[in-house]
mmCIF file of N, CA and C in Angstrom:
data_model
loop_
_atom_site.group_PDB
_atom_site.id
_atom_site.type_symbol
_atom_site.label_atom_id
_atom_site.label_comp_id
_atom_site.label_asym_id
_atom_site.label_seq_id
_atom_site.Cartn_x
_atom_site.Cartn_y
_atom_site.Cartn_z
ATOM 1 N N MET A 146 -0.921 0.033 -21.830
ATOM 2 C CA MET A 146 -1.505 0.701 -22.174
ATOM 3 C C MET A 146 -1.927 2.409 -21.642
ATOM 4 N N VAL A 147 -1.481 3.899 -22.230
ATOM 5 C CA VAL A 147 -1.081 4.451 -22.148
ATOM 6 C C VAL A 147 -1.625 5.580 -22.608
ATOM 7 N N THR A 148 -2.496 6.948 -21.214
ATOM 8 C CA THR A 148 -3.042 7.862 -21.882
ATOM 9 C C THR A 148 -2.019 8.697 -20.452
ATOM 10 N N VAL A 149 -2.591 9.945 -20.976
ATOM 11 C CA VAL A 149 -2.344 11.160 -20.864
ATOM 12 C C VAL A 149 -3.687 11.516 -19.502
ATOM 13 N N GLY A 150 -4.638 11.128 -19.702
ATOM 14 C CA GLY A 150 -6.550 11.114 -19.046
ATOM 15 C C GLY A 150 -6.258 9.791 -17.943
ATOM 16 N N ASP A 151 -7.460 10.169 -17.140
ATOM 17 C CA ASP A 151 -8.044 9.158 -16.421
ATOM 18 C C ASP A 151 -8.311 8.233 -16.358
ATOM 19 N N MET A 152 -8.267 7.088 -16.287
ATOM 20 C CA MET A 152 -8.704 5.846 -16.483
ATOM 21 C C MET A 152 -9.405 5.553 -15.479
ATOM 22 N N GLN A 153 -10.570 4.296 -16.016
ATOM 23 C CA GLN A 153 -11.132 3.369 -15.085
ATOM 24 C C GLN A 153 -11.044 1.790 -15.019
ATOM 25 N N ILE A 154 -10.727 1.047 -14.630
ATOM 26 C CA ILE A 154 -10.795 -0.315 -14.988
ATOM 27 C C ILE A 154 -11.783 -1.007 -14.550
ATOM 28 N N ASP A 155 -13.085 -1.920 -14.537
ATOM 29 C CA ASP A 155 -13.781 -2.587 -14.125
ATOM 30 C C ASP A 155 -14.187 -3.699 -14.796
ATOM 31 N N GLY A 156 -13.232 -4.962 -15.284
ATOM 32 C CA GLY A 156 -13.246 -6.056 -16.178
ATOM 33 C C GLY A 156 -11.733 -6.593 -15.812
ATOM 34 N N ILE A 157 -11.082 -7.378 -16.312
ATOM 35 C CA ILE A 157 -10.003 -7.770 -16.905
ATOM 36 C C ILE A 157 -8.892 -7.163 -17.765
ATOM 37 N N LEU A 158 -7.578 -6.506 -17.329
ATOM 38 C CA LEU A 158 -6.513 -6.547 -17.569
ATOM 39 C C LEU A 158 -5.454 -6.778 -17.974
ATOM 40 N N GLU A 159 -4.641 -7.805 -18.563
ATOM 41 C CA GLU A 159 -3.258 -8.005 -18.274
ATOM 42 C C GLU A 159 -2.390 -7.279 -18.865
ATOM 43 N N GLY A 160 -1.063 -6.775 -18.484
ATOM 44 C CA GLY A 160 -0.896 -5.817 -18.846
ATOM 45 C C GLY A 160 -0.509 -4.393 -18.217
ATOM 46 N N ASN A 161 0.600 -3.489 -18.586
ATOM 47 C CA ASN A 161 0.503 -2.601 -18.319
ATOM 48 C C ASN A 161 0.245 -1.152 -18.362
ATOM 49 N N VAL A 162 -0.438 -0.467 -17.266
ATOM 50 C CA VAL A 162 -1.177 0.794 -17.190
ATOM 51 C C VAL A 162 -0.309 2.563 -16.892
ATOM 52 N N LYS A 163 -0.170 2.691 -18.064
ATOM 53 C CA LYS A 163 0.511 4.505 -17.960
ATOM 54 C C LYS A 163 -0.312 5.576 -17.359
ATOM 55 N N SER A 164 -1.200 6.640 -16.514
ATOM 56 C CA SER A 164 -1.625 7.250 -17.039
ATOM 57 C C SER A 164 -1.664 8.195 -15.771
ATOM 58 N N GLY A 165 -2.420 9.184 -16.104
ATOM 59 C CA GLY A 165 -2.626 10.248 -15.111
ATOM 60 C C GLY A 165 -3.221 9.575 -13.452
ATOM 61 N N PHE A 166 -5.133 9.634 -13.832
ATOM 62 C CA PHE A 166 -5.600 9.137 -12.557
ATOM 63 C C PHE A 166 -5.872 7.502 -13.726
ATOM 64 N N LEU A 167 -5.304 6.507 -12.750
ATOM 65 C CA LEU A 167 -6.199 4.889 -12.616
ATOM 66 C C LEU A 167 -6.598 4.850 -11.194
ATOM 67 N N GLY A 168 -8.001 4.289 -11.735
ATOM 68 C CA GLY A 168 -9.338 3.680 -10.961
ATOM 69 C C GLY A 168 -9.461 2.229 -11.168
ATOM 70 N N VAL A 169 -9.271 1.344 -10.093
ATOM 71 C CA VAL A 169 -9.973 -0.258 -10.062
ATOM 72 C C VAL A 169 -11.209 -0.586 -9.210
ATOM 73 N N GLY A 170 -11.751 -0.801 -9.977
ATOM 74 C CA GLY A 170 -12.858 -1.029 -10.172
ATOM 75 C C GLY A 170 -12.862 -2.298 -8.970
ATOM 76 N N PRO A 171 -14.058 -2.052 -8.538
ATOM 77 C CA PRO A 171 -14.390 -3.370 -7.052
ATOM 78 C C PRO A 171 -14.294 -4.736 -7.566
ATOM 79 N N SER A 172 -14.607 -5.129 -9.127
ATOM 80 C CA SER A 172 -14.391 -6.941 -9.763
ATOM 81 C C SER A 172 -13.639 -6.086 -11.066
ATOM 82 N N ALA A 173 -13.031 -5.522 -11.054
ATOM 83 C CA ALA A 173 -11.215 -5.580 -11.629
ATOM 84 C C ALA A 173 -10.378 -6.589 -11.138
ATOM 85 N N VAL A 174 -9.943 -7.373 -12.472
ATOM 86 C CA VAL A 174 -8.908 -8.060 -12.357
ATOM 87 C C VAL A 174 -7.039 -7.718 -13.328
ATOM 88 N N VAL A 175 -6.427 -6.939 -12.125
ATOM 89 C CA VAL A 175 -5.498 -6.209 -13.678
ATOM 90 C C VAL A 175 -4.123 -7.393 -12.726
ATOM 91 N N THR A 176 -3.235 -7.604 -13.586
ATOM 92 C CA THR A 176 -1.704 -8.070 -13.543
ATOM 93 C C THR A 176 -0.874 -7.193 -14.779
ATOM 94 N N GLY A 177 -0.462 -6.783 -14.481
ATOM 95 C CA GLY A 177 0.729 -6.111 -14.427
ATOM 96 C C GLY A 177 1.279 -4.903 -13.672
ATOM 97 N N GLU A 178 1.808 -3.902 -14.192
ATOM 98 C CA GLU A 178 2.901 -2.552 -13.654
ATOM 99 C C GLU A 178 1.908 -1.504 -13.715
ATOM 100 N N ILE A 179 1.790 -0.507 -12.421
ATOM 101 C CA ILE A 179 0.604 0.414 -13.174
ATOM 102 C C ILE A 179 2.204 1.506 -12.873
ATOM 103 N N GLU A 180 1.879 2.542 -13.264
ATOM 104 C CA GLU A 180 2.232 3.355 -13.014
ATOM 105 C C GLU A 180 1.211 5.401 -12.890
ATOM 106 N N ALA A 181 1.230 5.774 -12.733
ATOM 107 C CA ALA A 181 -0.361 6.876 -12.787
ATOM 108 C C ALA A 181 0.492 7.723 -11.724
ATOM 109 N N GLU A 182 -0.034 9.546 -11.614
ATOM 110 C CA GLU A 182 0.106 10.460 -10.838
ATOM 111 C C GLU A 182 -1.229 10.090 -9.593
ATOM 112 N N ASP A 183 -2.010 9.803 -9.724
ATOM 113 C CA ASP A 183 -2.750 9.175 -8.672
ATOM 114 C C ASP A 183 -3.864 8.049 -9.355
ATOM 115 N N VAL A 184 -3.686 6.888 -8.189
ATOM 116 C CA VAL A 184 -3.908 5.859 -8.447
ATOM 117 C C VAL A 184 -4.885 5.219 -7.153
ATOM 118 N N ILE A 185 -6.702 4.662 -7.273
ATOM 119 C CA ILE A 185 -6.972 4.744 -6.193
ATOM 120 C C ILE A 185 -7.315 2.425 -6.690
ATOM 121 N N ILE A 186 -7.711 1.747 -5.586
ATOM 122 C CA ILE A 186 -7.927 0.667 -6.018
ATOM 123 C C ILE A 186 -8.526 0.107 -5.401
ATOM 124 N N ARG A 187 -9.926 -0.750 -5.707
ATOM 125 C CA ARG A 187 -10.935 -1.274 -5.094
ATOM 126 C C ARG A 187 -10.641 -2.555 -5.437
ATOM 127 N N GLY A 188 -10.436 -3.120 -6.526
ATOM 128 C CA GLY A 188 -10.328 -5.181 -6.440
ATOM 129 C C GLY A 188 -9.178 -5.643 -6.702
ATOM 130 N N LYS A 189 -8.454 -6.908 -7.244
ATOM 131 C CA LYS A 189 -7.388 -6.634 -7.118
ATOM 132 C C LYS A 189 -6.306 -6.481 -8.339
ATOM 133 N N LEU A 190 -5.256 -6.672 -7.651
ATOM 134 C CA LEU A 190 -3.592 -6.609 -8.288
ATOM 135 C C LEU A 190 -3.058 -7.275 -8.454
ATOM 136 N N THR A 191 -2.212 -8.258 -9.016
ATOM 137 C CA THR A 191 -0.752 -8.670 -8.986
ATOM 138 C C THR A 191 -0.024 -7.836 -10.297
ATOM 139 N N GLY A 192 0.977 -6.600 -9.223
ATOM 140 C CA GLY A 192 1.545 -6.027 -10.053
ATOM 141 C C GLY A 192 2.195 -4.976 -9.005
ATOM 142 N N ARG A 193 2.863 -3.530 -10.180
ATOM 143 C CA ARG A 193 3.702 -2.538 -8.821
ATOM 144 C C ARG A 193 3.249 -1.815 -9.736
ATOM 145 N N ILE A 194 2.809 -0.787 -8.863
ATOM 146 C CA ILE A 194 2.331 0.410 -8.757
ATOM 147 C C ILE A 194 4.006 1.242 -7.926
ATOM 148 N N ARG A 195 3.250 2.222 -8.352
ATOM 149 C CA ARG A 195 4.418 3.939 -8.919
ATOM 150 C C ARG A 195 3.672 4.510 -9.042
ATOM 151 N N ALA A 196 3.471 6.032 -8.085
ATOM 152 C CA ALA A 196 2.477 6.636 -8.556
ATOM 153 C C ALA A 196 2.761 7.637 -7.456
ATOM 154 N N ARG A 197 2.223 8.448 -7.879
ATOM 155 C CA ARG A 197 1.873 9.536 -6.892
ATOM 156 C C ARG A 197 1.125 9.653 -4.953
ATOM 157 N N SER A 198 0.019 9.092 -5.786
ATOM 158 C CA SER A 198 -0.458 8.979 -4.360
ATOM 159 C C SER A 198 -1.895 7.602 -4.751
ATOM 160 N N VAL A 199 -1.467 7.175 -3.245
ATOM 161 C CA VAL A 199 -2.290 5.236 -3.992
ATOM 162 C C VAL A 199 -2.718 5.368 -2.721
ATOM 163 N N THR A 200 -3.913 5.350 -3.026
ATOM 164 C CA THR A 200 -5.247 4.398 -2.370
ATOM 165 C C THR A 200 -5.737 3.252 -2.808
ATOM 166 N N LEU A 201 -5.956 2.292 -1.120
ATOM 167 C CA LEU A 201 -6.304 0.731 -1.055
ATOM 168 C C LEU A 201 -7.639 0.440 -0.166
ATOM 169 N N THR A 202 -8.371 0.463 -0.394
ATOM 170 C CA THR A 202 -10.038 1.026 -0.090
ATOM 171 C C THR A 202 -9.897 -0.275 0.560
ATOM 172 N N SER A 203 -11.335 -0.813 0.985
ATOM 173 C CA SER A 203 -11.284 -1.715 2.191
ATOM 174 C C SER A 203 -11.482 -3.287 1.160
ATOM 175 N N THR A 204 -12.179 -2.376 0.069
ATOM 176 C CA THR A 204 -12.381 -3.599 -0.969
ATOM 177 C C THR A 204 -10.998 -3.929 -1.625
ATOM 178 N N ALA A 205 -9.833 -4.019 -1.745
ATOM 179 C CA ALA A 205 -8.435 -4.010 -2.766
ATOM 180 C C ALA A 205 -7.959 -5.474 -1.891
ATOM 181 N N ARG A 206 -7.361 -6.030 -2.599
ATOM 182 C CA ARG A 206 -6.618 -7.458 -3.012
ATOM 183 C C ARG A 206 -5.067 -6.678 -4.257
ATOM 184 N N VAL A 207 -3.694 -6.267 -3.298
ATOM 185 C CA VAL A 207 -3.179 -6.038 -3.775
ATOM 186 C C VAL A 207 -1.763 -6.725 -4.003
ATOM 187 N N ILE A 208 -0.662 -7.540 -4.853
ATOM 188 C CA ILE A 208 -0.385 -8.339 -4.053
ATOM 189 C C ILE A 208 1.215 -7.497 -5.060
ATOM 190 N N GLY A 209 2.371 -6.966 -4.372
ATOM 191 C CA GLY A 209 3.266 -6.849 -5.651
ATOM 192 C C GLY A 209 3.917 -5.466 -4.367
ATOM 193 N N ASP A 210 4.954 -4.396 -5.418
ATOM 194 C CA ASP A 210 5.287 -4.309 -3.754
ATOM 195 C C ASP A 210 4.730 -1.790 -4.742
ATOM 196 N N ILE A 211 4.337 -1.022 -4.145
ATOM 197 C CA ILE A 211 3.851 -0.212 -4.057
ATOM 198 C C ILE A 211 4.862 0.987 -3.578
ATOM 199 N N TRP A 212 5.387 1.838 -5.144
ATOM 200 C CA TRP A 212 6.295 3.044 -4.746
ATOM 201 C C TRP A 212 5.727 4.700 -4.553
ATOM 202 N N HIS A 213 5.207 4.735 -3.511
ATOM 203 C CA HIS A 213 4.230 7.070 -3.560
ATOM 204 C C HIS A 213 5.746 7.176 -3.126
ATOM 205 N N GLU A 214 4.632 8.510 -2.849
ATOM 206 C CA GLU A 214 4.382 9.488 -2.020
ATOM 207 C C GLU A 214 3.214 9.502 -1.013
ATOM 208 N N VAL A 215 2.554 9.346 -1.440
ATOM 209 C CA VAL A 215 1.479 9.199 -0.560
ATOM 210 C C VAL A 215 0.176 8.089 -0.717
ATOM 211 N N LEU A 216 -0.309 7.911 0.775
ATOM 212 C CA LEU A 216 -0.411 6.473 0.558
ATOM 213 C C LEU A 216 -1.265 5.782 2.087
ATOM 214 N N SER A 217 -2.071 5.446 1.137
ATOM 215 C CA SER A 217 -3.768 4.970 2.523
ATOM 216 C C SER A 217 -4.146 4.419 2.203
ATOM 217 N N ILE A 218 -4.222 3.527 3.339
ATOM 218 C CA ILE A 218 -4.494 1.900 3.251
ATOM 219 C C ILE A 218 -5.889 1.769 4.193
ATOM 220 N N GLU A 219 -7.376 1.321 3.620
ATOM 221 C CA GLU A 219 -8.726 1.796 4.572
ATOM 222 C C GLU A 219 -8.022 0.262 5.482
ATOM 223 N N ALA A 220 -9.324 0.420 6.146
ATOM 224 C CA ALA A 220 -9.227 -1.293 6.887
ATOM 225 C C ALA A 220 -10.022 -2.420 6.081
ATOM 226 N N GLY A 221 -9.334 -3.525 6.510
ATOM 227 C CA GLY A 221 -10.016 -4.680 5.853
ATOM 228 C C GLY A 221 -8.803 -4.871 4.603
ATOM 229 N N ALA A 222 -8.705 -4.004 3.642
ATOM 230 C CA ALA A 222 -7.410 -3.801 2.525
ATOM 231 C C ALA A 222 -6.595 -5.643 2.432
ATOM 232 N N PHE A 223 -6.205 -6.186 1.350
ATOM 233 C CA PHE A 223 -4.572 -6.815 1.970
ATOM 234 C C PHE A 223 -4.331 -6.226 0.756
ATOM 235 N N LEU A 224 -2.194 -6.364 1.428
ATOM 236 C CA LEU A 224 -1.353 -6.380 0.752
ATOM 237 C C LEU A 224 0.151 -6.583 1.332
ATOM 238 N N GLU A 225 -0.058 -7.739 0.078
ATOM 239 C CA GLU A 225 1.053 -8.805 -0.098
ATOM 240 C C GLU A 225 2.140 -8.121 -1.176
ATOM 241 N N GLY A 226 2.969 -7.094 0.041
ATOM 242 C CA GLY A 226 4.015 -6.755 -0.942
ATOM 243 C C GLY A 226 4.953 -5.546 -0.001
ATOM 244 N N HIS A 227 5.700 -5.106 -0.462
ATOM 245 C CA HIS A 227 6.484 -3.618 -0.027
ATOM 246 C C HIS A 227 6.141 -2.373 -0.462
ATOM 247 N N CYS A 228 6.109 -1.762 0.814
ATOM 248 C CA CYS A 228 6.209 -0.247 0.327
ATOM 249 C C CYS A 228 6.796 0.716 0.456
ATOM 250 N N LYS A 229 7.350 1.402 -0.829
ATOM 251 C CA LYS A 229 8.825 2.287 -0.744
ATOM 252 C C LYS A 229 8.774 3.818 -1.152
ATOM 253 N N HIS A 230 8.453 4.605 0.222
ATOM 254 C CA HIS A 230 8.139 6.418 -0.188
ATOM 255 C C HIS A 230 9.453 6.586 -0.926
ATOM 256 N N MET A 231 8.636 7.687 -2.265
ATOM 257 C CA MET A 231 9.200 7.725 -3.374
ATOM 258 C C MET A 231 10.288 9.376 -3.424
#
């Protein structure tokens, strides 16, 4: 799935996503790679994130590596993977 604009995912998605801004809602389940300028994860993601700015909220559950310039992880967020500054 590719868009130059903003995208919000609130359901189940299997596949890769490329967008300007990507929001993953608290009830969302995403399996695939994400490439975006800015990413906010509130739900569950299994896959790699490559973004300028990544925020994992307290409800985030991420299994995968994160490549980032700016990374913010709130207390309560779950991350199993590596973080690498680009």
